[in-house]
Tab-separated table of C-alpha atoms in Angstrom:
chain	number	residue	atom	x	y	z
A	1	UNK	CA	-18.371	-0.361	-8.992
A	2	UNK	CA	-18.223	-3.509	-11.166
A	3	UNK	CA	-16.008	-6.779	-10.362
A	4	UNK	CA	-15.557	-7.556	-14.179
A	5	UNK	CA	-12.669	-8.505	-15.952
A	6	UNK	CA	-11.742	-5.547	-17.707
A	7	UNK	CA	-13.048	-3.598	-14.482
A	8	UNK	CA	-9.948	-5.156	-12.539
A	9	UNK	CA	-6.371	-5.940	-13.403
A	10	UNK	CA	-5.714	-8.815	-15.660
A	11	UNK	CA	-2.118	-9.760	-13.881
A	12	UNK	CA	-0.164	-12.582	-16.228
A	13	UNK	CA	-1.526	-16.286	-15.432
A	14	UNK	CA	1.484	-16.899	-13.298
A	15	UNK	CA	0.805	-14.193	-10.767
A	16	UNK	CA	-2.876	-15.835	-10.471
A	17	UNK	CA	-1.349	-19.142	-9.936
A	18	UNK	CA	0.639	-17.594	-7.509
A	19	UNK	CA	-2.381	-16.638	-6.047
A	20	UNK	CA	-4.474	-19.434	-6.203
A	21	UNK	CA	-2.278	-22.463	-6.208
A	22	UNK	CA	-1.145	-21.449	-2.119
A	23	UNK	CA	-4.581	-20.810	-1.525
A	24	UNK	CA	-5.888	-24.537	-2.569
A	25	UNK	CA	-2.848	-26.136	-1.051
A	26	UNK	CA	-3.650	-24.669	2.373
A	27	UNK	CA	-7.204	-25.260	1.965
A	28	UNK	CA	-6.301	-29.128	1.080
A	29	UNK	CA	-4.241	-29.649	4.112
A	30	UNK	CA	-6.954	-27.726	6.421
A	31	UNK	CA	-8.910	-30.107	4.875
A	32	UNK	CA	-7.343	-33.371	5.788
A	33	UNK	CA	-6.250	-31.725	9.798
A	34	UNK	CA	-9.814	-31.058	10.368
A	35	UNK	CA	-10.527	-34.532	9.238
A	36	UNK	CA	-8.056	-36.184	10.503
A	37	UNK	CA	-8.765	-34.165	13.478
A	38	UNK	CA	-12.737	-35.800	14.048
A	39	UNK	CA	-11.804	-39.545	13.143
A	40	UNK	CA	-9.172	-39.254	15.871
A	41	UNK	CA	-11.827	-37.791	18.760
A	42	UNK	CA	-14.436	-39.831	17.417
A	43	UNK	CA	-12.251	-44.183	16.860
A	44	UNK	CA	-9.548	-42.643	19.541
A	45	UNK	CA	-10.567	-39.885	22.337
A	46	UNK	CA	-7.468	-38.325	20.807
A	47	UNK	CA	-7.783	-35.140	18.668
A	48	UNK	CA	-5.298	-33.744	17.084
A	49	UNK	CA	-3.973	-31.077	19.909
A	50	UNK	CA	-4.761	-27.204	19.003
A	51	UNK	CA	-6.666	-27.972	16.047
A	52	UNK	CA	-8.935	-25.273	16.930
A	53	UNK	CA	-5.969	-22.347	17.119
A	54	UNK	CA	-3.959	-23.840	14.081
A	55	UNK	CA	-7.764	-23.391	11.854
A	56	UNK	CA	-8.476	-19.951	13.196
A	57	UNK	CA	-5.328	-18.153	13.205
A	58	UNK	CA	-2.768	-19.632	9.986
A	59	UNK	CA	-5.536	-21.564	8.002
A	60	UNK	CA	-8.556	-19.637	7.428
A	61	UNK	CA	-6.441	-16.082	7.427
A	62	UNK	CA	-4.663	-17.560	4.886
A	63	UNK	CA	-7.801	-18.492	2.437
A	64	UNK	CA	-9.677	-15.344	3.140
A	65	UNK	CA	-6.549	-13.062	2.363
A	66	UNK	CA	-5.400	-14.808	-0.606
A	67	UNK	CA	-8.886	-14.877	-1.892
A	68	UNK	CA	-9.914	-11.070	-1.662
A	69	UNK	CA	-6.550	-10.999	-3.988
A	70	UNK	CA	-7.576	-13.763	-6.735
A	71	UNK	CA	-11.228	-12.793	-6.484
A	72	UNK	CA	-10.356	-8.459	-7.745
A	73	UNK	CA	-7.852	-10.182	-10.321
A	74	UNK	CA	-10.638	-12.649	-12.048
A	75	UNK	CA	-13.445	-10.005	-11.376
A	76	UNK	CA	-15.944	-12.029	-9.049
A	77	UNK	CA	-16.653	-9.862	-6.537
A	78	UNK	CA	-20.124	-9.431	-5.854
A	79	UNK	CA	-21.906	-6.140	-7.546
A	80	UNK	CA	-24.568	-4.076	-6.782
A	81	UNK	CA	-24.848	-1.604	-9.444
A	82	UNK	CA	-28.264	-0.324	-8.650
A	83	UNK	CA	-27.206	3.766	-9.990
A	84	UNK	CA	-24.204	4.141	-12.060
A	85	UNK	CA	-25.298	2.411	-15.556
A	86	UNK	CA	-27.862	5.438	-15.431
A	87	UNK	CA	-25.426	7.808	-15.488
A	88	UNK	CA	-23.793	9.362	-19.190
A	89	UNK	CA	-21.176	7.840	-19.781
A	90	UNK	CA	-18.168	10.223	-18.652
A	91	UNK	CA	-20.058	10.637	-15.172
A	92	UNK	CA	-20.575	6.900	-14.780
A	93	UNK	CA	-16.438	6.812	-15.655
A	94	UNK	CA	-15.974	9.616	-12.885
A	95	UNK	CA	-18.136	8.129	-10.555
A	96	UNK	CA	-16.081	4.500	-10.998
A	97	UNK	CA	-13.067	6.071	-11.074
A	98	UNK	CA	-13.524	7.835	-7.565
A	99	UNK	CA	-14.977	5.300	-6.037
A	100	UNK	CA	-12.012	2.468	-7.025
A	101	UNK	CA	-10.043	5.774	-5.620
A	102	UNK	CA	-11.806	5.565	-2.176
A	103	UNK	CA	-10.964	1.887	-2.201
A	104	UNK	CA	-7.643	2.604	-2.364
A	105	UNK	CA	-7.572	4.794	0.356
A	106	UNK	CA	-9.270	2.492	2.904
A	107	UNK	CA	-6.928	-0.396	1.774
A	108	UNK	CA	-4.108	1.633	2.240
A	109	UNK	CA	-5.075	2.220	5.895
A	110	UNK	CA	-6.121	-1.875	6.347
A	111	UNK	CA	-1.986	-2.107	5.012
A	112	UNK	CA	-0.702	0.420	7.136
A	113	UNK	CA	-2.622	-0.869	10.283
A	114	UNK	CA	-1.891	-4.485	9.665
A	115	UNK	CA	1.761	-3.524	8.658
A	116	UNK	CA	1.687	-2.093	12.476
A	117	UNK	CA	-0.118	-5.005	14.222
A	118	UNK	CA	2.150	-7.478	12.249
A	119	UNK	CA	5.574	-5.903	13.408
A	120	UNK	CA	3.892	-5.561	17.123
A	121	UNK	CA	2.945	-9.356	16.629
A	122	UNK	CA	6.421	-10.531	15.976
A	123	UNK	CA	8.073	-8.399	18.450
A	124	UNK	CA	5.893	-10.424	21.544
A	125	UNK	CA	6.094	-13.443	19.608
A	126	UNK	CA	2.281	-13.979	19.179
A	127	UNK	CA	0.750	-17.070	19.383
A	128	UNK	CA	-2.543	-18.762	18.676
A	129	UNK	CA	-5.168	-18.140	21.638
A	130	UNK	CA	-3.105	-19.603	24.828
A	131	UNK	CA	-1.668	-21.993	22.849
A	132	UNK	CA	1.871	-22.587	21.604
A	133	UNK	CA	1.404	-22.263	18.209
A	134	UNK	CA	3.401	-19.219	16.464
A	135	UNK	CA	0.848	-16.997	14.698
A	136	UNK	CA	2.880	-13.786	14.103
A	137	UNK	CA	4.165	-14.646	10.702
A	138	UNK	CA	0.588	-14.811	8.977
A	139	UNK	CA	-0.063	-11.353	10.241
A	140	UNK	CA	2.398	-10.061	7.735
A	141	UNK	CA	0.123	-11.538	5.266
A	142	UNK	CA	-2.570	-9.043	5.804
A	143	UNK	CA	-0.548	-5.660	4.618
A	144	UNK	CA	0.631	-7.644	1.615
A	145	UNK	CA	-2.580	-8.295	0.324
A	146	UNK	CA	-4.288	-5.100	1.299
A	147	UNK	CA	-1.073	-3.428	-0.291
A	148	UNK	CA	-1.916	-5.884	-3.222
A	149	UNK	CA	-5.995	-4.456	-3.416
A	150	UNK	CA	-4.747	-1.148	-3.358
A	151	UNK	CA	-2.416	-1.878	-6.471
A	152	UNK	CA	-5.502	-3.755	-8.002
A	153	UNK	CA	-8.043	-1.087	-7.689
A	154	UNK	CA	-5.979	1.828	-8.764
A	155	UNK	CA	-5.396	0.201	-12.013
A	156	UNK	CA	-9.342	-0.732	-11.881
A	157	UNK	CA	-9.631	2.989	-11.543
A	158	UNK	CA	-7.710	4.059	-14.348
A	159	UNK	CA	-9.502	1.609	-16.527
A	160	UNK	CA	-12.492	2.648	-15.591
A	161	UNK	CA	-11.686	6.239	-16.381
A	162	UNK	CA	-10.299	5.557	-19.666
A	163	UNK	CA	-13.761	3.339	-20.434
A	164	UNK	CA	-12.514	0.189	-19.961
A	165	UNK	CA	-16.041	-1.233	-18.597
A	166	UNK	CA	-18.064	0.763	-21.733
A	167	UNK	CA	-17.766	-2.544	-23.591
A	168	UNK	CA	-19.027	-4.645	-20.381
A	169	UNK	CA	-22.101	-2.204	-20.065
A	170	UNK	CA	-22.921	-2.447	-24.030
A	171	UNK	CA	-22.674	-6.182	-23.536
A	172	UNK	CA	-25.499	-6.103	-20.388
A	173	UNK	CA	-27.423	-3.920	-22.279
A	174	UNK	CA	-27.179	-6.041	-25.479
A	175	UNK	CA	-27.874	-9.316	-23.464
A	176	UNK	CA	-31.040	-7.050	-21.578
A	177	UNK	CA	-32.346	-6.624	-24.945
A	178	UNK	CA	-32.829	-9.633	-25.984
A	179	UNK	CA	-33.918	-11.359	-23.161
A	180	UNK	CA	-36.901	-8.374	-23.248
A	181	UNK	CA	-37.233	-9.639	-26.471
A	182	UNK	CA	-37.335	-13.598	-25.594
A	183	UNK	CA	-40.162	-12.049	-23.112
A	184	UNK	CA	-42.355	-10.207	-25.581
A	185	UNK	CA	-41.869	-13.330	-27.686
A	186	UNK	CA	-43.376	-15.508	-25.273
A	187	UNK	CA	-45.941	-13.287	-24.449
A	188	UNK	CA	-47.786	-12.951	-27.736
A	189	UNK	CA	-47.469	-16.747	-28.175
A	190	UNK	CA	-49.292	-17.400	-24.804
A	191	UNK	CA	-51.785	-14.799	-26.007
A	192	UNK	CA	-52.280	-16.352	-29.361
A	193	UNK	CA	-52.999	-19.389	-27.525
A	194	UNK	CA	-55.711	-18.870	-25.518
A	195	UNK	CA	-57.388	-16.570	-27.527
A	196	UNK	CA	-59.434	-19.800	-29.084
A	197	UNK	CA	-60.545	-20.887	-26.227
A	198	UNK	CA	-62.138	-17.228	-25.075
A	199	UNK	CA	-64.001	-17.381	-28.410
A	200	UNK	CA	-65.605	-20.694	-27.866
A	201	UNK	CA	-68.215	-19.771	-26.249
A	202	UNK	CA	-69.194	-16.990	-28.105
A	203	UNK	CA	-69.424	-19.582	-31.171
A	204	UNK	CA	-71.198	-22.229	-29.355
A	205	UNK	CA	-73.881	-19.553	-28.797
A	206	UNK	CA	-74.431	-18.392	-32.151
């Protein structure tokens, strides 16, 4: 499957700030805790207490979730599309479109299973490790965003089938030709080079 623009959702630039602008702010302050965090163990034997629990169960969930989100919507998720660009191109569409399809699926379970945990979470009052620190409400993060990829990746899918990526694949292909040609290019200068200097000899003899 590709993670290219027009293979994904293009959602209005507010929903991606929505996105993203949570995402940096938490990352900021996780930032400045850990920080703040060492310079206090290290000038006054006095870290910051659960530091540890607050990083592993609200800040990090928090990045990683929001991120799988922003990265579908911009298209930057890795690829590894060693088969499909073979294909004609209404197979390669079927062959996207299922596979976006089976993405949804196993998102939807992620949701439904983190929709479960997250209600189970709140109903004990979960905290971080044996500390004090209340975890439970980030676990309602993870069916949103899973709900979120599913949303993503059917619309994905539907591009896809309608040959949204066609124009992405003539643009690799376009940008594969040339750089073949850039390579032939510098081939037959390199040869044209030293072909002198193999006939030097030869002419030395004579």
């Amino acid at each position: 499957m590709s993670a290219s623009p027009s293979a994904s959702s293009k959602p209005s630039s507010r929903l991606l700030l929505l996105i993203e602008i949570p995402a940096v702010i938490v990352l900021f302050v996780m930032m400045l805790h850990v920080t703040a965090n060492a310079l206090m163990r290290a000038l006054a034997s006095s870290p910051i207490p659960n530091t540890l629990e607050v990083t592993q169960y609200i800040y990090v969930p928090i990045i990683a979730l929001l991120g799988f989100m922003a990265a579908q919507a911009r298209g930057e998720h890795i690829v590894a599309d060693l088969v499909a660009h073979y294909f004609p191109t209404r197979i390669r569409r079927a062959v996207l479109f299922f596979g976006y399809m089976l993405g949804v699926v196993v998102f939807f379970g992620f949701a439904w299973f983190g929709l479960e945990e997250a209600l189970h979470s709140r109903d004990i009052g979960k905290t971080a490790g044996v500390s004090t620190v209340v975890a439970w409400p980030v676990y309602f993060l993870v069916p949103i965003a899973f709900g979120v990829l599913c949303v993503q990746f059917a619309l994905a899918g539907v591009r896809a089938l309608r040959g949204g990526e066609d124009s992405v694949d003539a643009t690799d292909a376009e940008v594969a030709r040339i750089t073949d040609e850039i390579d032939e290019e510098a081939g037959v200068s390199a040869a044209s080079a030293t072909a002198p200097n193999a006939t030097a000899p030869n002419s030395e003899s004579k």
